[in-house]
Amino acid sequence: MNRYDRLIERWSRSLAKGVSRRSIVRSLGTLLVGGAAMPLLPVARGQESANAPNDGDSTSCDYWRYCAIDGFLCACCGGSVTTCPPGTEAAPITWVGTCRHATDGKDYIISYNDCCGKSSCGRCSCVRNERDRPTYVPYLSNDYNWCVGSNSNVAYHCTVSRIVGIAEG
Ligand code: ABN
C-alpha cells in the first residue's frame, strides 16, 4: 500500500466513524428533491431592464414584443406596453419569451406580466404562441392566469411586455 492509499484509508475510516450512512442518504435525498423542485419554483422578475429600438405600434398584436403573448394588450386598456393601467398591479410572477427585433436583429428576452385587480379589459386580445410551452413548464407558458401569484386580487385585466435582457449566442 502506498502513502496515498494509507492517507485515503485513514480519511475514509474517520469519515465513516463520524457520519452515519443514514445521514448521507438523507443529505443526498435533500439534494435530489431540492434540485428537482428548483425549476418548478415560481419565477419572480419583470422590471424593464434593457432597451431596444422603439418602433412599431404597441396597440397592434403584430408589434414585435408580443411574439409569445396570450392576453389583452395593456396598451389598449389605459396602460402602456410596460405599465399596468391605473387600479391594477403587475403580478410578480411572469412567463418569458424571446422575440427578435427586426431592425437590429437581436433577440430580446421579454417578461410578460399579467396586470391584476380589475376584471378582463376585453380590448386588443392577442394570442401569439411563439415557443409557448404547456402549463407544466409554467415559466414558459402563457396560457395561465399569473394573477394567482399577485398580492391583492386574482382578477386578470391585461398583460404588459417588458424587456428584461438580450439573449446572447
Ligand atoms: N396570462 C394571460 C392569461 C390570463 C388568464 C387566462 C389565460 C391567460
mmCIF file of C-alpha atoms and ligand atoms in Angstrom:
data_model
loop_
_atom_site.group_PDB
_atom_site.id
_atom_site.type_symbol
_atom_site.label_atom_id
_atom_site.label_comp_id
_atom_site.label_asym_id
_atom_site.label_seq_id
_atom_site.Cartn_x
_atom_site.Cartn_y
_atom_site.Cartn_z
ATOM 1 C CA MET A 1 0.000 0.000 0.000
ATOM 2 C CA ASN A 2 1.464 3.350 -0.905
ATOM 3 C CA ARG A 3 1.315 6.584 1.061
ATOM 4 C CA TYR A 4 -1.774 7.896 -0.751
ATOM 5 C CA ASP A 5 -3.716 4.683 -0.195
ATOM 6 C CA ARG A 6 -2.985 4.857 3.532
ATOM 7 C CA LEU A 7 -3.978 8.518 3.621
ATOM 8 C CA ILE A 8 -7.271 7.842 1.826
ATOM 9 C CA GLU A 9 -7.928 4.828 4.035
ATOM 10 C CA ARG A 10 -7.390 6.871 7.197
ATOM 11 C CA TRP A 11 -9.610 9.657 5.872
ATOM 12 C CA SER A 12 -12.371 7.204 4.865
ATOM 13 C CA ARG A 13 -12.261 5.493 8.262
ATOM 14 C CA SER A 14 -12.500 8.760 10.157
ATOM 15 C CA LEU A 15 -15.378 9.870 7.898
ATOM 16 C CA ALA A 16 -17.160 6.546 8.447
ATOM 17 C CA LYS A 17 -16.804 6.940 12.219
ATOM 18 C CA GLY A 18 -18.255 10.461 12.267
ATOM 19 C CA VAL A 19 -21.037 10.238 9.661
ATOM 20 C CA SER A 20 -23.815 7.677 9.643
ATOM 21 C CA ARG A 21 -24.991 6.028 6.426
ATOM 22 C CA ARG A 22 -28.474 7.285 7.170
ATOM 23 C CA SER A 23 -27.351 10.920 7.310
ATOM 24 C CA ILE A 24 -25.540 10.558 3.971
ATOM 25 C CA VAL A 25 -28.681 9.099 2.374
ATOM 26 C CA ARG A 26 -30.733 11.919 3.939
ATOM 27 C CA SER A 27 -28.390 14.606 2.539
ATOM 28 C CA LEU A 28 -28.427 13.019 -0.917
ATOM 29 C CA GLY A 29 -32.233 12.835 -0.803
ATOM 30 C CA THR A 30 -32.472 16.513 0.168
ATOM 31 C CA LEU A 31 -30.149 17.458 -2.685
ATOM 32 C CA LEU A 32 -32.102 15.391 -5.214
ATOM 33 C CA VAL A 33 -35.567 16.589 -4.175
ATOM 34 C CA GLY A 34 -34.407 20.207 -3.750
ATOM 35 C CA GLY A 35 -32.666 20.182 -7.126
ATOM 36 C CA ALA A 36 -35.705 18.740 -8.869
ATOM 37 C CA ALA A 37 -38.033 21.304 -7.290
ATOM 38 C CA MET A 38 -35.916 24.339 -8.261
ATOM 39 C CA PRO A 39 -37.122 24.675 -11.875
ATOM 40 C CA LEU A 40 -40.731 24.471 -10.670
ATOM 41 C CA LEU A 41 -40.448 27.375 -8.290
ATOM 42 C CA PRO A 42 -42.374 30.470 -9.334
ATOM 43 C CA VAL A 43 -40.301 32.954 -11.295
ATOM 44 C CA ALA A 44 -40.256 36.487 -9.916
ATOM 45 C CA ARG A 45 -38.984 39.017 -12.410
ATOM 46 C CA GLY A 46 -40.333 41.738 -14.567
ATOM 47 C CA GLN A 47 -38.817 45.205 -14.318
ATOM 48 C CA GLU A 48 -37.880 46.533 -17.742
ATOM 49 C CA SER A 49 -34.089 46.416 -17.711
ATOM 50 C CA ALA A 50 -32.862 46.719 -21.299
ATOM 51 C CA ASN A 51 -33.580 48.994 -24.247
ATOM 52 C CA ALA A 52 -34.461 48.216 -27.834
ATOM 53 C CA PRO A 53 -35.145 50.445 -30.844
ATOM 54 C CA ASN A 54 -38.589 51.874 -30.200
ATOM 55 C CA ASP A 55 -40.564 51.328 -33.348
ATOM 56 C CA GLY A 56 -43.954 49.859 -34.181
ATOM 57 C CA ASP A 57 -47.467 50.181 -32.874
ATOM 58 C CA SER A 58 -47.767 48.767 -29.358
ATOM 59 C CA THR A 59 -51.567 48.578 -29.674
ATOM 60 C CA SER A 60 -51.225 46.121 -32.564
ATOM 61 C CA CYS A 61 -50.903 42.390 -31.941
ATOM 62 C CA ASP A 62 -48.192 42.348 -34.637
ATOM 63 C CA TYR A 63 -45.872 44.508 -32.516
ATOM 64 C CA TRP A 64 -42.540 42.693 -32.174
ATOM 65 C CA ARG A 65 -42.581 42.353 -28.368
ATOM 66 C CA TYR A 66 -45.796 40.354 -28.410
ATOM 67 C CA CYS A 67 -44.355 37.244 -30.095
ATOM 68 C CA ALA A 68 -45.203 34.953 -27.160
ATOM 69 C CA ILE A 69 -48.171 36.723 -25.578
ATOM 70 C CA ASP A 70 -51.623 35.411 -24.720
ATOM 71 C CA GLY A 71 -53.895 38.100 -23.293
ATOM 72 C CA PHE A 72 -55.260 41.627 -23.636
ATOM 73 C CA LEU A 73 -52.741 44.335 -24.511
ATOM 74 C CA CYS A 74 -52.394 46.853 -21.673
ATOM 75 C CA ALA A 75 -51.531 49.497 -24.288
ATOM 76 C CA CYS A 76 -55.235 49.310 -25.307
ATOM 77 C CA CYS A 77 -56.532 49.264 -21.738
ATOM 78 C CA GLY A 78 -55.376 52.555 -20.237
ATOM 79 C CA GLY A 79 -51.813 51.425 -19.572
ATOM 80 C CA SER A 80 -48.865 51.063 -21.908
ATOM 81 C CA VAL A 81 -46.667 48.299 -23.268
ATOM 82 C CA THR A 82 -44.735 48.338 -19.959
ATOM 83 C CA THR A 83 -47.138 49.825 -17.389
ATOM 84 C CA CYS A 84 -50.323 48.444 -15.905
ATOM 85 C CA PRO A 85 -53.482 50.568 -16.142
ATOM 86 C CA PRO A 86 -54.475 52.559 -13.036
ATOM 87 C CA GLY A 87 -56.150 50.395 -10.429
ATOM 88 C CA THR A 88 -54.232 47.278 -11.404
ATOM 89 C CA GLU A 89 -50.849 45.920 -10.394
ATOM 90 C CA ALA A 90 -48.390 43.648 -12.131
ATOM 91 C CA ALA A 91 -48.249 40.070 -10.923
ATOM 92 C CA PRO A 92 -44.737 39.416 -9.600
ATOM 93 C CA ILE A 93 -44.678 36.003 -11.267
ATOM 94 C CA THR A 94 -44.369 36.011 -15.038
ATOM 95 C CA TRP A 95 -43.671 33.928 -18.068
ATOM 96 C CA VAL A 96 -40.944 34.818 -20.520
ATOM 97 C CA GLY A 97 -40.465 34.698 -24.258
ATOM 98 C CA THR A 98 -37.694 35.569 -26.688
ATOM 99 C CA CYS A 99 -38.622 37.929 -29.518
ATOM 100 C CA ARG A 100 -36.429 39.072 -32.398
ATOM 101 C CA HIS A 101 -36.397 42.770 -33.206
ATOM 102 C CA ALA A 102 -36.499 43.142 -36.983
ATOM 103 C CA THR A 103 -34.495 46.398 -37.030
ATOM 104 C CA ASP A 104 -31.425 45.404 -35.026
ATOM 105 C CA GLY A 105 -31.772 41.626 -35.486
ATOM 106 C CA LYS A 106 -31.248 40.996 -31.765
ATOM 107 C CA ASP A 107 -33.207 38.532 -29.657
ATOM 108 C CA TYR A 108 -34.749 40.130 -26.583
ATOM 109 C CA ILE A 109 -35.982 38.316 -23.506
ATOM 110 C CA ILE A 110 -39.468 39.570 -22.765
ATOM 111 C CA SER A 111 -41.213 39.237 -19.429
ATOM 112 C CA TYR A 112 -44.990 39.095 -19.801
ATOM 113 C CA ASN A 113 -46.573 40.351 -16.584
ATOM 114 C CA ASP A 114 -50.297 39.998 -16.089
ATOM 115 C CA CYS A 115 -51.903 43.111 -14.576
ATOM 116 C CA CYS A 116 -54.348 42.210 -11.861
ATOM 117 C CA GLY A 117 -57.076 43.754 -9.754
ATOM 118 C CA LYS A 118 -59.820 44.504 -12.300
ATOM 119 C CA SER A 119 -61.932 42.269 -14.497
ATOM 120 C CA SER A 120 -60.775 41.466 -18.056
ATOM 121 C CA CYS A 121 -60.072 44.519 -20.199
ATOM 122 C CA GLY A 122 -61.595 42.836 -23.251
ATOM 123 C CA ARG A 123 -59.789 45.043 -25.790
ATOM 124 C CA CYS A 124 -56.963 44.020 -28.127
ATOM 125 C CA SER A 125 -56.977 40.317 -27.442
ATOM 126 C CA CYS A 126 -53.671 38.987 -28.704
ATOM 127 C CA VAL A 127 -52.601 35.358 -28.876
ATOM 128 C CA ARG A 128 -49.212 34.587 -30.378
ATOM 129 C CA ASN A 129 -47.616 31.486 -29.043
ATOM 130 C CA GLU A 130 -44.036 31.523 -30.251
ATOM 131 C CA ARG A 131 -42.185 28.826 -28.277
ATOM 132 C CA ASP A 132 -45.050 28.643 -25.810
ATOM 133 C CA ARG A 133 -44.829 25.543 -23.624
ATOM 134 C CA PRO A 134 -47.549 23.598 -21.796
ATOM 135 C CA THR A 135 -48.600 24.802 -18.350
ATOM 136 C CA TYR A 136 -46.435 22.171 -16.682
ATOM 137 C CA VAL A 137 -43.479 24.345 -17.748
ATOM 138 C CA PRO A 138 -45.024 27.382 -16.031
ATOM 139 C CA TYR A 139 -42.317 29.992 -16.668
ATOM 140 C CA LEU A 140 -42.641 29.387 -20.419
ATOM 141 C CA SER A 141 -46.409 29.077 -20.553
ATOM 142 C CA ASN A 142 -48.637 31.982 -21.458
ATOM 143 C CA ASP A 143 -51.960 30.191 -21.078
ATOM 144 C CA TYR A 144 -52.182 30.705 -17.366
ATOM 145 C CA ASN A 145 -53.639 33.378 -15.087
ATOM 146 C CA TRP A 146 -50.498 34.621 -13.349
ATOM 147 C CA CYS A 147 -52.612 36.883 -11.128
ATOM 148 C CA VAL A 148 -52.884 33.881 -8.818
ATOM 149 C CA GLY A 149 -49.447 34.991 -7.615
ATOM 150 C CA SER A 150 -50.380 38.637 -7.038
ATOM 151 C CA ASN A 151 -50.850 40.148 -3.613
ATOM 152 C CA SER A 152 -54.237 41.768 -3.991
ATOM 153 C CA ASN A 153 -56.699 40.230 -6.385
ATOM 154 C CA VAL A 154 -56.641 37.322 -8.793
ATOM 155 C CA ALA A 155 -58.797 39.136 -11.374
ATOM 156 C CA TYR A 156 -56.854 39.291 -14.653
ATOM 157 C CA HIS A 157 -57.064 42.582 -16.608
ATOM 158 C CA CYS A 158 -54.336 42.737 -19.277
ATOM 159 C CA THR A 159 -50.671 41.936 -19.944
ATOM 160 C CA VAL A 160 -47.562 44.110 -20.251
ATOM 161 C CA SER A 161 -44.392 43.121 -22.117
ATOM 162 C CA ARG A 162 -41.140 44.233 -20.567
ATOM 163 C CA ILE A 163 -37.649 43.710 -21.927
ATOM 164 C CA VAL A 164 -35.532 42.067 -19.251
ATOM 165 C CA GLY A 165 -32.447 41.158 -21.250
ATOM 166 C CA ILE A 166 -30.805 40.344 -24.542
ATOM 167 C CA ALA A 167 -30.365 36.711 -25.500
ATOM 168 C CA GLU A 168 -26.737 36.088 -26.469
ATOM 169 C CA GLY A 169 -25.407 33.394 -28.709
HETATM 170 N N1 ABN B 1 -51.603 35.139 -18.886
HETATM 171 C C1 ABN B 1 -52.744 35.598 -19.545
HETATM 172 C C2 ABN B 1 -53.939 34.778 -19.200
HETATM 173 C C3 ABN B 1 -54.741 35.190 -18.164
HETATM 174 C C4 ABN B 1 -55.872 34.455 -17.833
HETATM 175 C C5 ABN B 1 -56.151 33.278 -18.536
HETATM 176 C C6 ABN B 1 -55.307 32.874 -19.581
HETATM 177 C C7 ABN B 1 -54.181 33.632 -19.915
#
